[in-house]
CSV table of C-alpha atoms in Angstrom, one decimal:
chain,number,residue,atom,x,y,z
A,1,UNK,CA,44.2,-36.3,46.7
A,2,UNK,CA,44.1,-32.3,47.3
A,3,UNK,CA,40.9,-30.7,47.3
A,4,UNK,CA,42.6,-28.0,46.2
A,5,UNK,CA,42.6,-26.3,42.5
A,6,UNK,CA,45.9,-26.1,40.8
A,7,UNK,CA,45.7,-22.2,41.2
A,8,UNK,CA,44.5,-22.5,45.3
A,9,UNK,CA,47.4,-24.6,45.0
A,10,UNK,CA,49.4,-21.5,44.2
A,11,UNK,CA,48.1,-19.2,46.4
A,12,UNK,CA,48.8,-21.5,49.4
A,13,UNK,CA,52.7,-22.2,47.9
A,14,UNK,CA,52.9,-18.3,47.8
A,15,UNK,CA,52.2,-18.3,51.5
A,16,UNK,CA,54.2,-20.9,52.7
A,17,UNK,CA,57.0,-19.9,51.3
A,18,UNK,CA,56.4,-16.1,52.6
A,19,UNK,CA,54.7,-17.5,56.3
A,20,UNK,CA,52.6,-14.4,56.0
A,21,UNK,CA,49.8,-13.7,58.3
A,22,UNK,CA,45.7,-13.6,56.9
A,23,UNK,CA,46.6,-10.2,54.9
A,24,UNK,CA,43.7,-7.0,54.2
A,25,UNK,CA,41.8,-6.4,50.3
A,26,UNK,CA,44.7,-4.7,49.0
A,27,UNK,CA,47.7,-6.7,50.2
A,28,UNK,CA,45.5,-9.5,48.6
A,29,UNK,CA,45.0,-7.6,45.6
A,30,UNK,CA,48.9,-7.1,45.6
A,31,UNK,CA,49.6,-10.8,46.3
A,32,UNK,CA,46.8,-11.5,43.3
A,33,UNK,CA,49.0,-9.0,40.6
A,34,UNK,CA,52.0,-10.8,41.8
A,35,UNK,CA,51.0,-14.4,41.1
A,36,UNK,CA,49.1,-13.8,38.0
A,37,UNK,CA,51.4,-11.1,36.4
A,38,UNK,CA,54.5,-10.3,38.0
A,39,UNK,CA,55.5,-14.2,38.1
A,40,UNK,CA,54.5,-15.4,35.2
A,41,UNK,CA,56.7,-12.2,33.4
A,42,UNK,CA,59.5,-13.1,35.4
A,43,UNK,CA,58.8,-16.9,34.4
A,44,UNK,CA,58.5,-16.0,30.5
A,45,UNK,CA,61.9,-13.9,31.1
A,46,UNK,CA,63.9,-17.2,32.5
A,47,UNK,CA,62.7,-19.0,29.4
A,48,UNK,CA,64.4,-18.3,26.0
A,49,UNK,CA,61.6,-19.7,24.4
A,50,UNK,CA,59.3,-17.4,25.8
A,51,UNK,CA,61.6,-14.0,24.9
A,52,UNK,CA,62.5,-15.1,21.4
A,53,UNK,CA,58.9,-15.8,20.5
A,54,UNK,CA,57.1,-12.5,22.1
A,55,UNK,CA,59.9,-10.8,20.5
A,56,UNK,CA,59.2,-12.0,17.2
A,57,UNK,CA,55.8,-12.0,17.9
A,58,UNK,CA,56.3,-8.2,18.7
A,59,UNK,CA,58.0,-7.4,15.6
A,60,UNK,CA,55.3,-8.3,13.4
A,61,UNK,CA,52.2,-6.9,15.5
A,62,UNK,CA,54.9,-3.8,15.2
A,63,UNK,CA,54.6,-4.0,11.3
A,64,UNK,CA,51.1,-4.5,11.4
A,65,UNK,CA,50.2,-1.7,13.3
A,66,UNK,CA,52.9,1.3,13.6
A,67,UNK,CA,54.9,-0.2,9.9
A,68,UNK,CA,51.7,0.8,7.8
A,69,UNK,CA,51.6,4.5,9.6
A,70,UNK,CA,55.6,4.8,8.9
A,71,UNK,CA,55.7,3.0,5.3
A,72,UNK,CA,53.7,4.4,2.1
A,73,UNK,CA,51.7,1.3,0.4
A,74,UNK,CA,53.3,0.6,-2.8
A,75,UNK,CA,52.4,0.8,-6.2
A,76,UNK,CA,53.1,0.0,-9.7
A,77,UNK,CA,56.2,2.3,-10.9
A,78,UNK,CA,57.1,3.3,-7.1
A,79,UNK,CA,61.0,2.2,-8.2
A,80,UNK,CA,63.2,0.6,-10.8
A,81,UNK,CA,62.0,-2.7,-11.5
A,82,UNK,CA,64.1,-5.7,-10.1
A,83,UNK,CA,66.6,-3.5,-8.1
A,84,UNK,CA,68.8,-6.0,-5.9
A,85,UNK,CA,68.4,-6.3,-2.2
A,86,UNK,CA,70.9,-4.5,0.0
A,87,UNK,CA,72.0,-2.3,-2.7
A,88,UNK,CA,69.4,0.7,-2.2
A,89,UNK,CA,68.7,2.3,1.3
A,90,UNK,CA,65.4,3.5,0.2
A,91,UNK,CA,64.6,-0.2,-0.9
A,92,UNK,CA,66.5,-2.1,1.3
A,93,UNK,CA,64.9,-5.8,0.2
A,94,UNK,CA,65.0,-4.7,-3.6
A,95,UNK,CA,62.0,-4.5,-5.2
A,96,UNK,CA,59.7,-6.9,-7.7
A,97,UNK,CA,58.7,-7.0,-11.7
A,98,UNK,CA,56.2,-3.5,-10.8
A,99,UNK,CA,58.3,-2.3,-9.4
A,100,UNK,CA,56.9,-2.3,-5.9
A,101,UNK,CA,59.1,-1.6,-2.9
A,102,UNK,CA,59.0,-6.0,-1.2
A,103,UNK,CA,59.5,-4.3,1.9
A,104,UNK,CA,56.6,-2.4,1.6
A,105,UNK,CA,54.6,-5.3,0.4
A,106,UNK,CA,55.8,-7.2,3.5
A,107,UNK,CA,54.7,-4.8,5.8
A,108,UNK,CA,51.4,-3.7,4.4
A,109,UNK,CA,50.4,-7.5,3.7
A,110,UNK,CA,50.5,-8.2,7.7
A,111,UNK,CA,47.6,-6.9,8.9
A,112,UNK,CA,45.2,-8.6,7.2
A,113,UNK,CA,47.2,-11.8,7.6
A,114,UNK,CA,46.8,-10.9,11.5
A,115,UNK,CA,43.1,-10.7,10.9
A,116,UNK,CA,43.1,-14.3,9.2
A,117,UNK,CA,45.0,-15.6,12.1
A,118,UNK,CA,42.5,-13.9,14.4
A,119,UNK,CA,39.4,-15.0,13.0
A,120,UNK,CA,40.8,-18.3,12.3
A,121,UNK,CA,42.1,-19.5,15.7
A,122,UNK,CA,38.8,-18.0,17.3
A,123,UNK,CA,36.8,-20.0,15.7
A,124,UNK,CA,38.7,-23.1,15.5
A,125,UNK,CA,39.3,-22.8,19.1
A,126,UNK,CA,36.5,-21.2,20.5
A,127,UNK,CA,34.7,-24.1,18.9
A,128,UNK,CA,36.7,-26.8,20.3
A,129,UNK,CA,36.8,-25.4,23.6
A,130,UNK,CA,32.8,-26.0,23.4
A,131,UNK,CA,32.2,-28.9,22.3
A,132,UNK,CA,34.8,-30.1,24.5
A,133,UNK,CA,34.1,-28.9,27.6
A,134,UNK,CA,30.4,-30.0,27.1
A,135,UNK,CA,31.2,-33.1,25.9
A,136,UNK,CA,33.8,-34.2,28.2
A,137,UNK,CA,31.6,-32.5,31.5
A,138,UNK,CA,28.3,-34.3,30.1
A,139,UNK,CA,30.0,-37.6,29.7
A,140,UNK,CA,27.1,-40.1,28.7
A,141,UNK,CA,24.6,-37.6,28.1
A,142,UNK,CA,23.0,-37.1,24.5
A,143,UNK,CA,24.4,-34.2,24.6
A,144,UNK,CA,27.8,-36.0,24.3
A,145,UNK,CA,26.7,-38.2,22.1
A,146,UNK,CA,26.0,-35.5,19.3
A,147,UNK,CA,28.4,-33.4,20.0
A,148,UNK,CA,30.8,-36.4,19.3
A,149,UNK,CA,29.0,-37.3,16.9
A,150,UNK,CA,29.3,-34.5,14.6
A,151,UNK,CA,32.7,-34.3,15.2
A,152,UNK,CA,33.5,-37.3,13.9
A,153,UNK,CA,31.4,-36.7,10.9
A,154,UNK,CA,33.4,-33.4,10.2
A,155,UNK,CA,36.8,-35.7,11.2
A,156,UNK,CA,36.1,-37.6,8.2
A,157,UNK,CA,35.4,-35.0,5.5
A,158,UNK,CA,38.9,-33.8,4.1
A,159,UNK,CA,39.6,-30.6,5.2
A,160,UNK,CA,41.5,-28.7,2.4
A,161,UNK,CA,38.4,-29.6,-0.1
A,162,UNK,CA,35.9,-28.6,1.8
A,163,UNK,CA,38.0,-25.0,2.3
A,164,UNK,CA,38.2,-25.1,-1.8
A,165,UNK,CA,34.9,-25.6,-2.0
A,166,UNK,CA,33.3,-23.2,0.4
A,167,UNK,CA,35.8,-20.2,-1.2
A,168,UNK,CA,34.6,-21.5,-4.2
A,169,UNK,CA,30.8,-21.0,-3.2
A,170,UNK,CA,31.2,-17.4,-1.2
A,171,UNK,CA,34.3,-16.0,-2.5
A,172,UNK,CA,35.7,-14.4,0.1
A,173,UNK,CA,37.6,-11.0,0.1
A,174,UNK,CA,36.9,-9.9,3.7
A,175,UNK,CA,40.1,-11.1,5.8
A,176,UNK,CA,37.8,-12.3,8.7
A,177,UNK,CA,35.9,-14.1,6.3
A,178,UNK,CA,38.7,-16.3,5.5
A,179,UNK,CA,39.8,-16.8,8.4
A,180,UNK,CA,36.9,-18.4,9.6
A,181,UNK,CA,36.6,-20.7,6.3
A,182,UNK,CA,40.2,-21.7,7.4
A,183,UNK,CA,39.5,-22.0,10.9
A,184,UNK,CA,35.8,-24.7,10.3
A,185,UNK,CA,38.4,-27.6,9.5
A,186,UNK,CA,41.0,-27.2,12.2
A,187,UNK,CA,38.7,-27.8,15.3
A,188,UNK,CA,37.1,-31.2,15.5
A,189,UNK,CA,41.2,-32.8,16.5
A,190,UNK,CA,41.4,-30.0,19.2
A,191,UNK,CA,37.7,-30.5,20.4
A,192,UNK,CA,38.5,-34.4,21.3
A,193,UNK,CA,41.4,-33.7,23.0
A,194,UNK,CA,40.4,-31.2,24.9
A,195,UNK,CA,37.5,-33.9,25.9
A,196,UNK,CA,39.9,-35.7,27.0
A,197,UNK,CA,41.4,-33.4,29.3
A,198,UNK,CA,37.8,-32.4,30.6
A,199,UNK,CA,37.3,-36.0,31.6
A,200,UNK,CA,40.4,-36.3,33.4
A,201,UNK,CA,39.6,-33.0,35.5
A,202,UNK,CA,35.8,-33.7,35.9
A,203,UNK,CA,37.3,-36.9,38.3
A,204,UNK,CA,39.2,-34.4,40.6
A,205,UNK,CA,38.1,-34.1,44.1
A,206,UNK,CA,37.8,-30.3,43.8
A,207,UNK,CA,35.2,-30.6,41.3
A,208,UNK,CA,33.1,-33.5,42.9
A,209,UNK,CA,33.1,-30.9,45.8
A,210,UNK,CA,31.4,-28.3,44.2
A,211,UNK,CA,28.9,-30.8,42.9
A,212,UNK,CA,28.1,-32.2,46.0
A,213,UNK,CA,27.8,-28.7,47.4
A,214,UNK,CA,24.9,-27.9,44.8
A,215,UNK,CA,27.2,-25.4,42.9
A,216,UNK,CA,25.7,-24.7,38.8
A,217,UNK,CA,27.3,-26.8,36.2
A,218,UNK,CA,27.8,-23.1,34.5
A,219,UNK,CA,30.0,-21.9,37.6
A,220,UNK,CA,31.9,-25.4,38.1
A,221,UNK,CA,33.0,-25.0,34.0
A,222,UNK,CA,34.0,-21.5,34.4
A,223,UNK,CA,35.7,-22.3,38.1
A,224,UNK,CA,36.6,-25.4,38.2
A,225,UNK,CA,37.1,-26.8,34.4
A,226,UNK,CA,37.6,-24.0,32.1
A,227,UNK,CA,40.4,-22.0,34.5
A,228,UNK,CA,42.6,-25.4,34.8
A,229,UNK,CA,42.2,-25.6,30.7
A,230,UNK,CA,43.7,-21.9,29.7
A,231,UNK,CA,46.9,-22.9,29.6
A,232,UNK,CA,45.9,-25.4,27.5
A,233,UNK,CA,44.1,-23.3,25.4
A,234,UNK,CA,46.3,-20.7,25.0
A,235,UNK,CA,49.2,-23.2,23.7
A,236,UNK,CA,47.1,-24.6,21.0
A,237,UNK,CA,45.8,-21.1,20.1
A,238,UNK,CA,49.4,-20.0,18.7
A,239,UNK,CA,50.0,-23.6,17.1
A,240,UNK,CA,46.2,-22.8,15.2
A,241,UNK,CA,47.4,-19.4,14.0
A,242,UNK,CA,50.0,-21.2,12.7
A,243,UNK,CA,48.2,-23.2,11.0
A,244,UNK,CA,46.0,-20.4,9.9
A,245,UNK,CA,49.3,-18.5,8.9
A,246,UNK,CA,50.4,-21.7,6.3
A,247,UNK,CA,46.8,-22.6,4.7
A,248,UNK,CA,46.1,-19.0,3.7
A,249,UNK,CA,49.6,-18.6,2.1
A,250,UNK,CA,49.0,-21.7,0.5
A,251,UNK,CA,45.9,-20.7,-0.6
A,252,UNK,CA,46.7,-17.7,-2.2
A,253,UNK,CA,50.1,-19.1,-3.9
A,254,UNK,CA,47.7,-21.7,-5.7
A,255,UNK,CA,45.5,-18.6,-6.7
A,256,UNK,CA,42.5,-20.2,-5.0
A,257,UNK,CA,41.6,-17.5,-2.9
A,258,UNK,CA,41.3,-13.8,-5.2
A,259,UNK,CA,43.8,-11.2,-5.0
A,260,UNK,CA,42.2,-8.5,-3.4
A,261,UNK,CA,44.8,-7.6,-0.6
A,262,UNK,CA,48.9,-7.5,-0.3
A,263,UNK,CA,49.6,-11.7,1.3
A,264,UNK,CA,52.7,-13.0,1.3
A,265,UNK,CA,51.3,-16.0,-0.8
A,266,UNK,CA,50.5,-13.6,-3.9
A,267,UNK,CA,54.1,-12.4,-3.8
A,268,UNK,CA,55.3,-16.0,-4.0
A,269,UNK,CA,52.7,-16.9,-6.4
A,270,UNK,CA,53.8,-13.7,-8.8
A,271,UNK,CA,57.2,-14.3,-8.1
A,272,UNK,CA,57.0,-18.0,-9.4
A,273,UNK,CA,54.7,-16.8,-12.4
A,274,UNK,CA,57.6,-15.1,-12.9
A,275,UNK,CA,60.1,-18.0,-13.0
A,276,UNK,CA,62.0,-17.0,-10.1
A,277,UNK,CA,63.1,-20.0,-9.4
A,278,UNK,CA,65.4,-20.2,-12.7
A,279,UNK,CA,65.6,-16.6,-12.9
A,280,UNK,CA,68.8,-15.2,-10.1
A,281,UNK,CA,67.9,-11.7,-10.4
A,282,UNK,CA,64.4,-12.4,-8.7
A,283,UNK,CA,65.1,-14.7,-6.0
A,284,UNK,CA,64.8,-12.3,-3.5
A,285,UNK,CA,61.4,-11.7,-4.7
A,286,UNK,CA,60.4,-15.8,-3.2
A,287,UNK,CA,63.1,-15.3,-0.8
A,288,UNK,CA,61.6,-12.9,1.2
A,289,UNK,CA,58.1,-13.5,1.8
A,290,UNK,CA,59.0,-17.7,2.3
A,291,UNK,CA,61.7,-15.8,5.5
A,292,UNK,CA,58.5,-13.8,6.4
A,293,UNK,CA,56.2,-17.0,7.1
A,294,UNK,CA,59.2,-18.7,8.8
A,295,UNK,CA,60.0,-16.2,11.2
A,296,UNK,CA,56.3,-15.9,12.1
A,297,UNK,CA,55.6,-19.3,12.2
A,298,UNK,CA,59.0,-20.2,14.4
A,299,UNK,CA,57.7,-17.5,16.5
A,300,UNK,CA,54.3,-18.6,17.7
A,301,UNK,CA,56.5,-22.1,18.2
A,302,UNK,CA,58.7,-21.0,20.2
A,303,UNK,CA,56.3,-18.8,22.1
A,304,UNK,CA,53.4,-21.8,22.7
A,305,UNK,CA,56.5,-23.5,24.1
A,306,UNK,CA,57.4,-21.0,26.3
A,307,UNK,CA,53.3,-20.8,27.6
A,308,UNK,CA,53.8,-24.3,29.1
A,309,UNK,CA,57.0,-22.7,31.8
A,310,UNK,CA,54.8,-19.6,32.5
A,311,UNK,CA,51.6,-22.1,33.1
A,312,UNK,CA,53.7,-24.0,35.5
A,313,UNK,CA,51.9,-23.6,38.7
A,314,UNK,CA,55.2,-24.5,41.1
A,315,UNK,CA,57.2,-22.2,38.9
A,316,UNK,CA,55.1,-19.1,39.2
A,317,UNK,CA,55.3,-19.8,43.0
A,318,UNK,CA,58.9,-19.8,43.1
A,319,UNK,CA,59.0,-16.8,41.5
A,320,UNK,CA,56.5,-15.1,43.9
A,321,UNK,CA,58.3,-15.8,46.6
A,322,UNK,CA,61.3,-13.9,45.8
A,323,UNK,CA,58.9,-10.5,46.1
A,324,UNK,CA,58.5,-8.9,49.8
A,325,UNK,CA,55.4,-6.8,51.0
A,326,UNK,CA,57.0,-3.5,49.9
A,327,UNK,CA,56.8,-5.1,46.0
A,328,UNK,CA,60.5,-5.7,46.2
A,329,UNK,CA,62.8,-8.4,45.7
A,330,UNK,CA,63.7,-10.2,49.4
A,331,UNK,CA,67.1,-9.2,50.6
């Protein structure tokens, strides 16, 4: 077995494949950019995956951002009630029983929904990530056992009540807040596997090294363990904002959480208050905000599965080889 880490790995596919000579700080610095940033780019561009989720992902960090400079927030009266989609340039997705612009409500609702999913898969990653990493590099210890142990307690207590509840106690209006209420369920799953994975890389013969050769625990986690699990991170971090994105809406369609804020959710939940399913003339009123949390959700899919190409460590070395010293591709 190697005594090399994964990303040593690369570095020495890099310069076999370029049979380069021991190079100075700055062609090293140049060889670093290209195997962390200029490979993985041209990675994510080989994989449709990859483009189709950043894009979408793009599009809506676009609307949350630059869309609520560009687009007035709506209000009661802002247009003729129930006016058809595609009919009206100025209201191009027709407009609801306030008359309120759904455009409008689509674009102003997304940045707090991006705080949610923020807050959210921070915390219900961050925390598995810990416990994980600790558990799994502790094996044995008591500080496995509890660790484990408590996440197995909070495995067993259903997670959608204990959300009611706790909204029901605090009340939450603050967009952070709620994501983190969301995101308190959603780690205990990703904490064991991540365990798991720690286990696995806590037998490899690069980390046994650094053991041997009196490096800290803190170092050989941040080196050795926690550098090898990014990629594995990062995947399940758009899969959680996901689900983030899907127990908010449904959260606010039930009216469980308070209406303080333009979501997606509310507009479904007016719209059906509103009998839009039996009613023709509003069904772009559910229509749109249920496309809205499809497109975002088939987004962060498509771009976790795209992560695993650019993580692949043989894949980012092909890549860098095609890139000379002068930064250019090799003739």
């Amino acid at each position: 077995m190697s005594n090399e880490r994964p990303d040593d790995e690369l570095e020495t596919l890099f310069d076999a494949d370029i049979d380069r000579e021991p190079t100075p700080r700055s062609q090293r610095l140049k060889r670093q950019f290209d195997l962390y940033v200029v490979a993985p780019a041209r990675v994510a561009m080989t994989d449709w995956r990859a483009v189709v989720g950043t894009a979408i992902i793009t599009i809506f960090f676009l609307m949350g951002t630059v869309g609520v400079w560009l687009v007035d927030r709506p209000t009661s009266g802002d247009a003729p009630v129930l006016e058809p989609p595609f009919q009206n340039p100025n209201y191009i997705l027709g407009t609801d029983t306030f008359g309120q612009p759904i455009g409008a409500q689509l674009i102003h609702a997304t940045p707090d929904m991006f705080r949610m999913v923020f807050a959210g898969a921070v915390v219900s990653v961050g925390f598995a990530a810990l416990v994980g990493i600790l558990s799994g590099f502790l094996r044995g210890s008591k500080i496995d056992t509890i660790l484990m142990s408590i996440t197995d307690i909070i495995i067993t207590i259903p997670g959608l009540p204990l959300v009611i509840v706790l909204i029901a106690i605090f009340q939450p209006r603050d967009p952070y807040v709620i994501g983190v209420l969301l995101g308190l369920d959603n780690w205990p799953g990703l904490a064991r596997t991540v365990r798991s994975q720690v286990l696995s890389i806590r037998e490899e013969s690069y980390v046994e090294a650094s053991q041997i050769m009196g490096v800290s625990t803190g170092t050989i986690l941040r080196r050795d363990v926690l550098a090898q699990l990014m990629p594995y991170i990062t995947v399940n971090s758009a899969l959680a904002s996901r689900r983030i994105i899907f127990e908010s809406v449904g959260l606010y369609f039930l009216g469980i959480l308070p209406f303080t804020t333009f979501n997606w959710g509310v507009m479904m939940n007016i719209a059906y208050e509103g009998q839009a399913l039996s009613r023709p003339d509003m069904y772009h009123f559910l229509a749109f905000p249920l496309l809205t949390i499809f497109l975002m959700s088939f987004g962060l899919v498509l771009f976790s599965q795209g992560m695993d190409s650019v993580f692949n460590v043989r894949l980012r070395a092909r890549h860098s080889s095609t890139i000379d010293d002068d930064g250019g591709p090799e003739p």
